[in-house]
């Protein structure tokens, strides 16, 4: 007979949120109470299990001299102890809630500190942790204070009685895994440690405790109503408004309202007997009216991003400068909203949102996504034993962040399925803060939310929702709609942003969305350049799915961000170029255009020949949101005979702002005026067949194969039809999506290994005709290709005609030619779209102009290498190789890319450092490209951006220049 003995679970495996911590309260920095930062170098001892060591280390006098050191805030796995691990939804341990594995890396942290001179002897002192992943047990001077879970939430302990003037020993045991890990299954790196600030706060006698600033705005009267409810009574002073009121007492005064566009904050103070607390008050009201989210009486449109906290070296220990840098970059790219996916951010971040102006969805630290594969069996949000932990999380978020005008909505969490625990959270939140909206995406019934929120819905469905014709519960149809995630920005993309924006601007119900996501979570890595899931030997991982942001890990904007800036620009500039009229539409929700100056330029073949300020006048400056004005452009001084002419009109910041200097371009538009007829095709030269070469005008060809060898002094190699691209993450699509994902079909068909069969090399009276059939092995599908070469004395023209052979039911990745040039041809100049990358559904930001870039600069360094770098609408291209240059014009305009590796090498590379420049510059001139879409998580390419295999004909004219 055996006896089984199951002890009570240890604290870290207990469903409770913890014990010993104080109730949560508002986050604020006192003007006069002392504080001591305990950030810095701590001692660290790492153990493989939760109970490998006893708690002797917490006792004063314990010698930690032999221990390692660790920076706090920080994660030990990023400081040489263990390694980070990435999973999207999978729990990286057996799912048996609330139990976690025996192998449970545990970091004992010790910090010895003295109180600074003059630390007050009265009052209380609090020890505050802003964030510890995932479970901490805390001792001060050998006394146990308690233990807690809730990684991205604050916890405070009362420690006044334990403090000594010198030699205080703070000991914190941190377990990587705890019951809390089941509630923190967000798609991100698992990164244990004390990753946010640790602070000792003096609380003088009569200090302010918790308080709640209610600052509503009535747009009808222009008045704000302020009431500060405070646990400790005191007075509220707002000098600029002449307010001096008792806490709890409402005051109504005329105010300038706070909005994300006009973040008016009033400096104020809460004064209690023992403390002065500076406040910044923003008056605004948010509510749903007639099925629309309104702020201060007006519909708003979210131009949002999902922001995870991430730094390529420090993980989720994000410093203040980086937070500000993120927000400045967002403002400069016309982003007006942040969803704090998927946990409350560092509290200082919300101060910055108040100050710079962002609408915020503050999301609770809650996700149980890994239960989805179990059919949501044992999901903690549907198990009442976990409800106290959920309520604790809700309260810690709301209490901490409730005084920020930027926060419009509380989000219960992300991807948790459904359950009574969520309802309990929503009920508690509504009771505590009836003045904000509640958000949760995961429950299609919308029982607990004020908005219908979805992720990755395709355009057609969004349109249906916009019309309020979506099937589903009647009550839901009455709600406003947002996309809390859309446009998956993984790798090259996202495509289709402009098409979403049109829907948001058409349907009042569709109030915008939040691109997934702000930043690629790639770690700086010595050998790989940038590391992602699987690079740290993880047993289970989700690869580069963690790199799906609008900025690269080092926060360089990726082309997706540049595209988003253009798509969501708050001013639309369009008009009638030949007529010389420009129409300006104000797409702000609140602001007029008085902060902008309009400038025009007139361009001939991309070259600016005249420019100036647009005399916009008061009509434009005062243009109310939603309104348009028409302006006359000055009569062009130069006519563009035989040239392409256009107007470019830009809206620039008229003055410095908190987020960008005067002159920063907010919006732009181009108005074509004249498009000249195509120049006559080169003609007149006759081909000559030599022994090994055929010559035609400036060119020579291989006499046997008809392959182009030289154009003037320029050597050309391997020119051929090309229909392949190194699949993008969006081409490959997410593993859970249908099997007909385009990138898989291309590979299945073998488009990456086509061969060209030579059928004929014919000399005609005026040129050379080469016929081939391009096809991969094992299929009868092919592309009948004819290269027709004609020339004048100095110009060579290629016309490519392609006719699909067989039943092609797969779109092509691209359709064009590629060829090699010697490595010296490293500088490109073109008249066409630029300056950055563009594809058919990511081309809004492509501006017609004269651009230049080196071949190295043309490459977009996606963390996982993939197709990139195309420039759209190119009319004329010059590739400089020092003494010689190759020039190309296209009829019609073409897509251009050039790189120092082949598409095959690009395809084979898994990390940035795999791309090694060879001795050839590979030039791609494409007649057409397949769109990008967003299928790495969302919908694929819209029908209008697909490149169907169909007969096509296109021409390029080449010439060479020698210095
Ligand atoms: C959605 C998640 O909410 C987000 O955290 C992230 O994982 C994103 O996808 C993809 O990068 S959930 C998905 C199953 C739609």
PDB file of N, CA and C in Angstrom, residues 776-860:
ATOM      1  N   UNK A 776       9.277  25.735 -63.925  1.00  0.00           N
ATOM      2  CA  UNK A 776       9.927  24.857 -62.950  1.00  0.00           C
ATOM      3  C   UNK A 776       9.721  23.391 -63.334  1.00  0.00           C
ATOM      4  N   UNK A 777      10.522  22.526 -62.762  1.00  0.00           N
ATOM      5  CA  UNK A 777      10.404  21.090 -63.015  1.00  0.00           C
ATOM      6  C   UNK A 777       9.070  20.562 -62.498  1.00  0.00           C
ATOM      7  N   UNK A 778       8.650  19.458 -63.091  1.00  0.00           N
ATOM      8  CA  UNK A 778       7.533  18.651 -62.593  1.00  0.00           C
ATOM      9  C   UNK A 778       6.154  19.265 -62.797  1.00  0.00           C
ATOM     10  N   UNK A 779       6.072  20.317 -63.587  1.00  0.00           N
ATOM     11  CA  UNK A 779       4.757  20.863 -63.884  1.00  0.00           C
ATOM     12  C   UNK A 779       4.690  21.176 -65.373  1.00  0.00           C
ATOM     13  N   UNK A 780       3.493  21.227 -65.911  1.00  0.00           N
ATOM     14  CA  UNK A 780       3.396  21.638 -67.311  1.00  0.00           C
ATOM     15  C   UNK A 780       3.065  23.120 -67.435  1.00  0.00           C
ATOM     16  N   UNK A 781       3.049  23.815 -66.309  1.00  0.00           N
ATOM     17  CA  UNK A 781       2.846  25.263 -66.384  1.00  0.00           C
ATOM     18  C   UNK A 781       4.142  25.938 -66.816  1.00  0.00           C
ATOM     19  N   UNK A 782       4.012  26.958 -67.613  1.00  0.00           N
ATOM     20  CA  UNK A 782       5.211  27.669 -68.044  1.00  0.00           C
ATOM     21  C   UNK A 782       4.869  29.079 -68.473  1.00  0.00           C
ATOM     22  N   UNK A 783       5.891  29.845 -68.754  1.00  0.00           N
ATOM     23  CA  UNK A 783       5.704  31.220 -69.224  1.00  0.00           C
ATOM     24  C   UNK A 783       6.466  31.365 -70.532  1.00  0.00           C
ATOM     25  N   UNK A 784       5.716  31.541 -71.615  1.00  0.00           N
ATOM     26  CA  UNK A 784       6.341  31.706 -72.926  1.00  0.00           C
ATOM     27  C   UNK A 784       6.833  33.136 -73.002  1.00  0.00           C
ATOM     28  N   UNK A 785       8.132  33.269 -73.166  1.00  0.00           N
ATOM     29  CA  UNK A 785       8.741  34.588 -73.013  1.00  0.00           C
ATOM     30  C   UNK A 785       9.476  34.972 -74.293  1.00  0.00           C
ATOM     31  N   UNK A 786       9.207  36.156 -74.741  1.00  0.00           N
ATOM     32  CA  UNK A 786       9.918  36.657 -75.923  1.00  0.00           C
ATOM     33  C   UNK A 786      10.635  37.951 -75.556  1.00  0.00           C
ATOM     34  N   UNK A 787      11.929  37.946 -75.816  1.00  0.00           N
ATOM     35  CA  UNK A 787      12.719  39.160 -75.600  1.00  0.00           C
ATOM     36  C   UNK A 787      12.987  39.764 -76.967  1.00  0.00           C
ATOM     37  N   UNK A 788      12.488  40.937 -77.219  1.00  0.00           N
ATOM     38  CA  UNK A 788      12.722  41.586 -78.506  1.00  0.00           C
ATOM     39  C   UNK A 788      13.643  42.773 -78.287  1.00  0.00           C
ATOM     40  N   UNK A 789      14.794  42.733 -78.947  1.00  0.00           N
ATOM     41  CA  UNK A 789      15.804  43.784 -78.778  1.00  0.00           C
ATOM     42  C   UNK A 789      15.859  44.648 -80.027  1.00  0.00           C
ATOM     43  N   UNK A 790      15.761  45.940 -79.841  1.00  0.00           N
ATOM     44  CA  UNK A 790      15.974  46.868 -80.959  1.00  0.00           C
ATOM     45  C   UNK A 790      16.894  47.965 -80.445  1.00  0.00           C
ATOM     46  N   UNK A 791      17.424  48.774 -81.374  1.00  0.00           N
ATOM     47  CA  UNK A 791      18.389  49.777 -80.905  1.00  0.00           C
ATOM     48  C   UNK A 791      18.521  50.923 -81.886  1.00  0.00           C
ATOM     49  N   UNK A 792      18.994  52.035 -81.343  1.00  0.00           N
ATOM     50  CA  UNK A 792      19.540  53.105 -82.172  1.00  0.00           C
ATOM     51  C   UNK A 792      21.044  53.015 -81.950  1.00  0.00           C
ATOM     52  N   UNK A 793      21.753  54.009 -82.366  1.00  0.00           N
ATOM     53  CA  UNK A 793      23.200  53.950 -82.214  1.00  0.00           C
ATOM     54  C   UNK A 793      23.617  53.838 -80.738  1.00  0.00           C
ATOM     55  N   UNK A 794      22.888  54.579 -79.885  1.00  0.00           N
ATOM     56  CA  UNK A 794      23.342  54.596 -78.492  1.00  0.00           C
ATOM     57  C   UNK A 794      22.294  54.118 -77.486  1.00  0.00           C
ATOM     58  N   UNK A 795      21.142  53.708 -77.971  1.00  0.00           N
ATOM     59  CA  UNK A 795      20.134  53.240 -77.005  1.00  0.00           C
ATOM     60  C   UNK A 795      19.650  51.853 -77.410  1.00  0.00           C
ATOM     61  N   UNK A 796      19.396  51.057 -76.395  1.00  0.00           N
ATOM     62  CA  UNK A 796      18.994  49.673 -76.621  1.00  0.00           C
ATOM     63  C   UNK A 796      17.649  49.447 -75.956  1.00  0.00           C
ATOM     64  N   UNK A 797      16.742  48.859 -76.708  1.00  0.00           N
ATOM     65  CA  UNK A 797      15.419  48.662 -76.122  1.00  0.00           C
ATOM     66  C   UNK A 797      15.100  47.181 -76.048  1.00  0.00           C
ATOM     67  N   UNK A 798      14.553  46.812 -74.893  1.00  0.00           N
ATOM     68  CA  UNK A 798      14.101  45.427 -74.699  1.00  0.00           C
ATOM     69  C   UNK A 798      12.601  45.453 -74.489  1.00  0.00           C
ATOM     70  N   UNK A 799      11.917  44.669 -75.302  1.00  0.00           N
ATOM     71  CA  UNK A 799      10.496  44.471 -75.015  1.00  0.00           C
ATOM     72  C   UNK A 799      10.317  43.011 -74.614  1.00  0.00           C
ATOM     73  N   UNK A 800       9.721  42.831 -73.448  1.00  0.00           N
ATOM     74  CA  UNK A 800       9.499  41.472 -72.948  1.00  0.00           C
ATOM     75  C   UNK A 800       8.024  41.175 -73.108  1.00  0.00           C
ATOM     76  N   UNK A 801       7.757  40.044 -73.711  1.00  0.00           N
ATOM     77  CA  UNK A 801       6.357  39.650 -73.771  1.00  0.00           C
ATOM     78  C   UNK A 801       6.237  38.281 -73.113  1.00  0.00           C
ATOM     79  N   UNK A 802       5.267  38.161 -72.251  1.00  0.00           N
ATOM     80  CA  UNK A 802       5.107  36.923 -71.475  1.00  0.00           C
ATOM     81  C   UNK A 802       3.688  36.407 -71.661  1.00  0.00           C
ATOM     82  N   UNK A 803       3.581  35.139 -72.026  1.00  0.00           N
ATOM     83  CA  UNK A 803       2.265  34.527 -72.173  1.00  0.00           C
ATOM     84  C   UNK A 803       2.239  33.250 -71.336  1.00  0.00           C
ATOM     85  N   UNK A 804       1.376  33.211 -70.335  1.00  0.00           N
ATOM     86  CA  UNK A 804       1.303  31.991 -69.521  1.00  0.00           C
ATOM     87  C   UNK A 804       0.866  30.800 -70.364  1.00  0.00           C
ATOM     88  N   UNK A 805       1.487  29.699 -70.114  1.00  0.00           N
ATOM     89  CA  UNK A 805       1.182  28.461 -70.817  1.00  0.00           C
ATOM     90  C   UNK A 805       0.590  27.516 -69.785  1.00  0.00           C
ATOM     91  N   UNK A 806      -0.639  27.071 -69.991  1.00  0.00           N
ATOM     92  CA  UNK A 806      -1.288  26.186 -69.014  1.00  0.00           C
ATOM     93  C   UNK A 806      -2.198  26.978 -68.089  1.00  0.00           C
ATOM     94  N   UNK A 807      -2.832  26.224 -67.188  1.00  0.00           N
ATOM     95  CA  UNK A 807      -3.830  26.817 -66.285  1.00  0.00           C
ATOM     96  C   UNK A 807      -3.170  27.361 -65.025  1.00  0.00           C
ATOM     97  N   UNK A 808      -2.718  28.550 -65.075  1.00  0.00           N
ATOM     98  CA  UNK A 808      -2.103  29.159 -63.889  1.00  0.00           C
ATOM     99  C   UNK A 808      -3.227  29.622 -62.961  1.00  0.00           C
ATOM    100  N   UNK A 809      -3.282  29.047 -61.799  1.00  0.00           N
ATOM    101  CA  UNK A 809      -4.258  29.619 -60.858  1.00  0.00           C
ATOM    102  C   UNK A 809      -3.563  30.133 -59.604  1.00  0.00           C
ATOM    103  N   UNK A 810      -2.281  30.409 -59.780  1.00  0.00           N
ATOM    104  CA  UNK A 810      -1.497  30.982 -58.681  1.00  0.00           C
ATOM    105  C   UNK A 810      -0.989  32.347 -59.152  1.00  0.00           C
ATOM    106  N   UNK A 811      -1.193  33.387 -58.355  1.00  0.00           N
ATOM    107  CA  UNK A 811      -0.607  34.669 -58.752  1.00  0.00           C
ATOM    108  C   UNK A 811       0.919  34.586 -58.723  1.00  0.00           C
ATOM    109  N   UNK A 812       1.557  35.456 -59.461  1.00  0.00           N
ATOM    110  CA  UNK A 812       3.020  35.480 -59.488  1.00  0.00           C
ATOM    111  C   UNK A 812       3.536  36.421 -58.405  1.00  0.00           C
ATOM    112  N   UNK A 813       4.693  36.098 -57.822  1.00  0.00           N
ATOM    113  CA  UNK A 813       5.295  37.036 -56.860  1.00  0.00           C
ATOM    114  C   UNK A 813       5.671  38.359 -57.524  1.00  0.00           C
ATOM    115  N   UNK A 814       6.256  38.273 -58.689  1.00  0.00           N
ATOM    116  CA  UNK A 814       6.685  39.462 -59.422  1.00  0.00           C
ATOM    117  C   UNK A 814       6.736  39.093 -60.888  1.00  0.00           C
ATOM    118  N   UNK A 815       6.808  40.084 -61.752  1.00  0.00           N
ATOM    119  CA  UNK A 815       6.988  39.812 -63.171  1.00  0.00           C
ATOM    120  C   UNK A 815       7.933  40.872 -63.709  1.00  0.00           C
ATOM    121  N   UNK A 816       9.148  40.417 -64.051  1.00  0.00           N
ATOM    122  CA  UNK A 816      10.119  41.387 -64.528  1.00  0.00           C
ATOM    123  C   UNK A 816      11.382  40.689 -64.967  1.00  0.00           C
ATOM    124  N   UNK A 817      12.439  41.470 -65.086  1.00  0.00           N
ATOM    125  CA  UNK A 817      13.715  40.870 -65.421  1.00  0.00           C
ATOM    126  C   UNK A 817      14.694  41.119 -64.300  1.00  0.00           C
ATOM    127  N   UNK A 818      15.691  40.250 -64.263  1.00  0.00           N
ATOM    128  CA  UNK A 818      16.792  40.534 -63.357  1.00  0.00           C
ATOM    129  C   UNK A 818      18.084  40.307 -64.100  1.00  0.00           C
ATOM    130  N   UNK A 819      19.116  41.031 -63.702  1.00  0.00           N
ATOM    131  CA  UNK A 819      20.439  40.843 -64.294  1.00  0.00           C
ATOM    132  C   UNK A 819      21.493  41.291 -63.293  1.00  0.00           C
ATOM    133  N   UNK A 820      22.732  40.875 -63.594  1.00  0.00           N
ATOM    134  CA  UNK A 820      23.831  41.227 -62.694  1.00  0.00           C
ATOM    135  C   UNK A 820      24.725  42.280 -63.305  1.00  0.00           C
ATOM    136  N   UNK A 821      25.212  43.175 -62.451  1.00  0.00           N
ATOM    137  CA  UNK A 821      26.220  44.162 -62.844  1.00  0.00           C
ATOM    138  C   UNK A 821      27.420  43.974 -61.928  1.00  0.00           C
ATOM    139  N   UNK A 822      28.590  44.421 -62.367  1.00  0.00           N
ATOM    140  CA  UNK A 822      29.744  44.336 -61.471  1.00  0.00           C
ATOM    141  C   UNK A 822      29.489  45.118 -60.177  1.00  0.00           C
ATOM    142  N   UNK A 823      30.188  44.703 -59.118  1.00  0.00           N
ATOM    143  CA  UNK A 823      29.946  45.266 -57.784  1.00  0.00           C
ATOM    144  C   UNK A 823      30.087  46.783 -57.733  1.00  0.00           C
ATOM    145  N   UNK A 824      30.845  47.342 -58.660  1.00  0.00           N
ATOM    146  CA  UNK A 824      31.087  48.790 -58.620  1.00  0.00           C
ATOM    147  C   UNK A 824      29.814  49.611 -58.839  1.00  0.00           C
ATOM    148  N   UNK A 825      28.795  48.986 -59.427  1.00  0.00           N
ATOM    149  CA  UNK A 825      27.567  49.758 -59.717  1.00  0.00           C
ATOM    150  C   UNK A 825      26.732  49.886 -58.447  1.00  0.00           C
ATOM    151  N   UNK A 826      27.262  50.647 -57.533  1.00  0.00           N
ATOM    152  CA  UNK A 826      26.691  50.656 -56.188  1.00  0.00           C
ATOM    153  C   UNK A 826      25.862  51.872 -55.844  1.00  0.00           C
ATOM    154  N   UNK A 827      25.667  52.780 -56.808  1.00  0.00           N
ATOM    155  CA  UNK A 827      24.900  53.993 -56.487  1.00  0.00           C
ATOM    156  C   UNK A 827      23.734  54.113 -57.452  1.00  0.00           C
ATOM    157  N   UNK A 828      22.556  54.304 -56.902  1.00  0.00           N
ATOM    158  CA  UNK A 828      21.369  54.422 -57.750  1.00  0.00           C
ATOM    159  C   UNK A 828      20.804  55.832 -57.655  1.00  0.00           C
ATOM    160  N   UNK A 829      20.326  56.317 -58.799  1.00  0.00           N
ATOM    161  CA  UNK A 829      19.562  57.563 -58.817  1.00  0.00           C
ATOM    162  C   UNK A 829      18.353  57.302 -59.684  1.00  0.00           C
ATOM    163  N   UNK A 830      17.203  57.726 -59.233  1.00  0.00           N
ATOM    164  CA  UNK A 830      16.028  57.450 -60.051  1.00  0.00           C
ATOM    165  C   UNK A 830      14.991  58.554 -59.966  1.00  0.00           C
ATOM    166  N   UNK A 831      14.223  58.651 -61.023  1.00  0.00           N
ATOM    167  CA  UNK A 831      13.041  59.504 -61.035  1.00  0.00           C
ATOM    168  C   UNK A 831      11.862  58.551 -60.936  1.00  0.00           C
ATOM    169  N   UNK A 832      11.218  58.615 -59.792  1.00  0.00           N
ATOM    170  CA  UNK A 832      10.131  57.674 -59.554  1.00  0.00           C
ATOM    171  C   UNK A 832       9.681  57.786 -58.123  1.00  0.00           C
ATOM    172  N   UNK A 833       9.109  56.731 -57.624  1.00  0.00           N
ATOM    173  CA  UNK A 833       8.612  56.739 -56.253  1.00  0.00           C
ATOM    174  C   UNK A 833       9.748  56.559 -55.266  1.00  0.00           C
ATOM    175  N   UNK A 834       9.660  57.242 -54.158  1.00  0.00           N
ATOM    176  CA  UNK A 834      10.688  57.096 -53.135  1.00  0.00           C
ATOM    177  C   UNK A 834      10.310  57.943 -51.930  1.00  0.00           C
ATOM    178  N   UNK A 835      11.209  58.163 -51.021  1.00  0.00           N
ATOM    179  CA  UNK A 835      12.546  57.596 -51.060  1.00  0.00           C
ATOM    180  C   UNK A 835      12.579  56.121 -50.664  1.00  0.00           C
ATOM    181  N   UNK A 836      11.512  55.619 -50.056  1.00  0.00           N
ATOM    182  CA  UNK A 836      11.583  54.270 -49.482  1.00  0.00           C
ATOM    183  C   UNK A 836      10.890  53.224 -50.316  1.00  0.00           C
ATOM    184  N   UNK A 837      10.902  52.058 -49.731  1.00  0.00           N
ATOM    185  CA  UNK A 837      10.304  50.855 -50.302  1.00  0.00           C
ATOM    186  C   UNK A 837       8.796  50.990 -50.522  1.00  0.00           C
ATOM    187  N   UNK A 838       8.298  50.335 -51.555  1.00  0.00           N
ATOM    188  CA  UNK A 838       6.850  50.323 -51.792  1.00  0.00           C
ATOM    189  C   UNK A 838       6.471  49.058 -52.554  1.00  0.00           C
ATOM    190  N   UNK A 839       5.276  48.585 -52.295  1.00  0.00           N
ATOM    191  CA  UNK A 839       4.685  47.459 -53.032  1.00  0.00           C
ATOM    192  C   UNK A 839       3.251  47.863 -53.356  1.00  0.00           C
ATOM    193  N   UNK A 840       2.557  47.079 -54.162  1.00  0.00           N
ATOM    194  CA  UNK A 840       1.256  47.563 -54.642  1.00  0.00           C
ATOM    195  C   UNK A 840       0.298  48.020 -53.537  1.00  0.00           C
ATOM    196  N   UNK A 841       0.311  47.363 -52.387  1.00  0.00           N
ATOM    197  CA  UNK A 841      -0.610  47.773 -51.322  1.00  0.00           C
ATOM    198  C   UNK A 841       0.117  48.441 -50.167  1.00  0.00           C
ATOM    199  N   UNK A 842       1.341  48.914 -50.418  1.00  0.00           N
ATOM    200  CA  UNK A 842       2.087  49.665 -49.383  1.00  0.00           C
ATOM    201  C   UNK A 842       2.761  50.863 -50.042  1.00  0.00           C
ATOM    202  N   UNK A 843       2.026  51.517 -50.926  1.00  0.00           N
ATOM    203  CA  UNK A 843       2.696  52.534 -51.727  1.00  0.00           C
ATOM    204  C   UNK A 843       2.180  53.937 -51.489  1.00  0.00           C
ATOM    205  N   UNK A 844       1.350  54.127 -50.450  1.00  0.00           N
ATOM    206  CA  UNK A 844       0.796  55.466 -50.231  1.00  0.00           C
ATOM    207  C   UNK A 844       1.899  56.490 -49.987  1.00  0.00           C
ATOM    208  N   UNK A 845       2.968  56.065 -49.306  1.00  0.00           N
ATOM    209  CA  UNK A 845       4.014  57.020 -48.930  1.00  0.00           C
ATOM    210  C   UNK A 845       5.065  57.195 -50.012  1.00  0.00           C
ATOM    211  N   UNK A 846       4.895  56.503 -51.112  1.00  0.00           N
ATOM    212  CA  UNK A 846       5.889  56.604 -52.180  1.00  0.00           C
ATOM    213  C   UNK A 846       5.655  57.919 -52.925  1.00  0.00           C
ATOM    214  N   UNK A 847       6.628  58.790 -52.880  1.00  0.00           N
ATOM    215  CA  UNK A 847       6.476  60.146 -53.423  1.00  0.00           C
ATOM    216  C   UNK A 847       7.263  60.251 -54.722  1.00  0.00           C
ATOM    217  N   UNK A 848       6.624  60.778 -55.721  1.00  0.00           N
ATOM    218  CA  UNK A 848       7.297  60.907 -57.015  1.00  0.00           C
ATOM    219  C   UNK A 848       8.339  62.009 -56.932  1.00  0.00           C
ATOM    220  N   UNK A 849       9.588  61.647 -57.240  1.00  0.00           N
ATOM    221  CA  UNK A 849      10.649  62.643 -57.164  1.00  0.00           C
ATOM    222  C   UNK A 849      11.948  62.082 -57.703  1.00  0.00           C
ATOM    223  N   UNK A 850      12.994  62.862 -57.545  1.00  0.00           N
ATOM    224  CA  UNK A 850      14.333  62.406 -57.924  1.00  0.00           C
ATOM    225  C   UNK A 850      15.005  61.922 -56.657  1.00  0.00           C
ATOM    226  N   UNK A 851      15.405  60.688 -56.629  1.00  0.00           N
ATOM    227  CA  UNK A 851      15.956  60.120 -55.402  1.00  0.00           C
ATOM    228  C   UNK A 851      17.299  59.474 -55.673  1.00  0.00           C
ATOM    229  N   UNK A 852      18.094  59.321 -54.640  1.00  0.00           N
ATOM    230  CA  UNK A 852      19.323  58.555 -54.799  1.00  0.00           C
ATOM    231  C   UNK A 852      19.580  57.755 -53.541  1.00  0.00           C
ATOM    232  N   UNK A 853      20.217  56.625 -53.729  1.00  0.00           N
ATOM    233  CA  UNK A 853      20.576  55.767 -52.600  1.00  0.00           C
ATOM    234  C   UNK A 853      21.645  54.804 -53.078  1.00  0.00           C
ATOM    235  N   UNK A 854      22.488  54.393 -52.164  1.00  0.00           N
ATOM    236  CA  UNK A 854      23.441  53.349 -52.531  1.00  0.00           C
ATOM    237  C   UNK A 854      22.682  52.024 -52.525  1.00  0.00           C
ATOM    238  N   UNK A 855      23.256  51.037 -53.183  1.00  0.00           N
ATOM    239  CA  UNK A 855      22.617  49.716 -53.194  1.00  0.00           C
ATOM    240  C   UNK A 855      22.458  49.214 -51.757  1.00  0.00           C
ATOM    241  N   UNK A 856      23.440  49.499 -50.917  1.00  0.00           N
ATOM    242  CA  UNK A 856      23.322  49.051 -49.517  1.00  0.00           C
ATOM    243  C   UNK A 856      22.146  49.735 -48.827  1.00  0.00           C
ATOM    244  N   UNK A 857      21.947  50.994 -49.155  1.00  0.00           N
ATOM    245  CA  UNK A 857      20.830  51.722 -48.528  1.00  0.00           C
ATOM    246  C   UNK A 857      19.474  51.285 -49.073  1.00  0.00           C
ATOM    247  N   UNK A 858      19.473  50.716 -50.250  1.00  0.00           N
ATOM    248  CA  UNK A 858      18.184  50.279 -50.819  1.00  0.00           C
ATOM    249  C   UNK A 858      17.613  49.087 -50.052  1.00  0.00           C
ATOM    250  N   UNK A 859      18.477  48.395 -49.357  1.00  0.00           N
ATOM    251  CA  UNK A 859      18.056  47.196 -48.623  1.00  0.00           C
ATOM    252  C   UNK A 859      17.356  47.583 -47.323  1.00  0.00           C
ATOM    253  N   UNK A 860      16.233  46.972 -47.062  1.00  0.00           N
ATOM    254  CA  UNK A 860      15.545  47.177 -45.780  1.00  0.00           C
ATOM    255  C   UNK A 860      15.918  46.003 -44.869  1.00  0.00           C
TER     256      UNK A 860
END
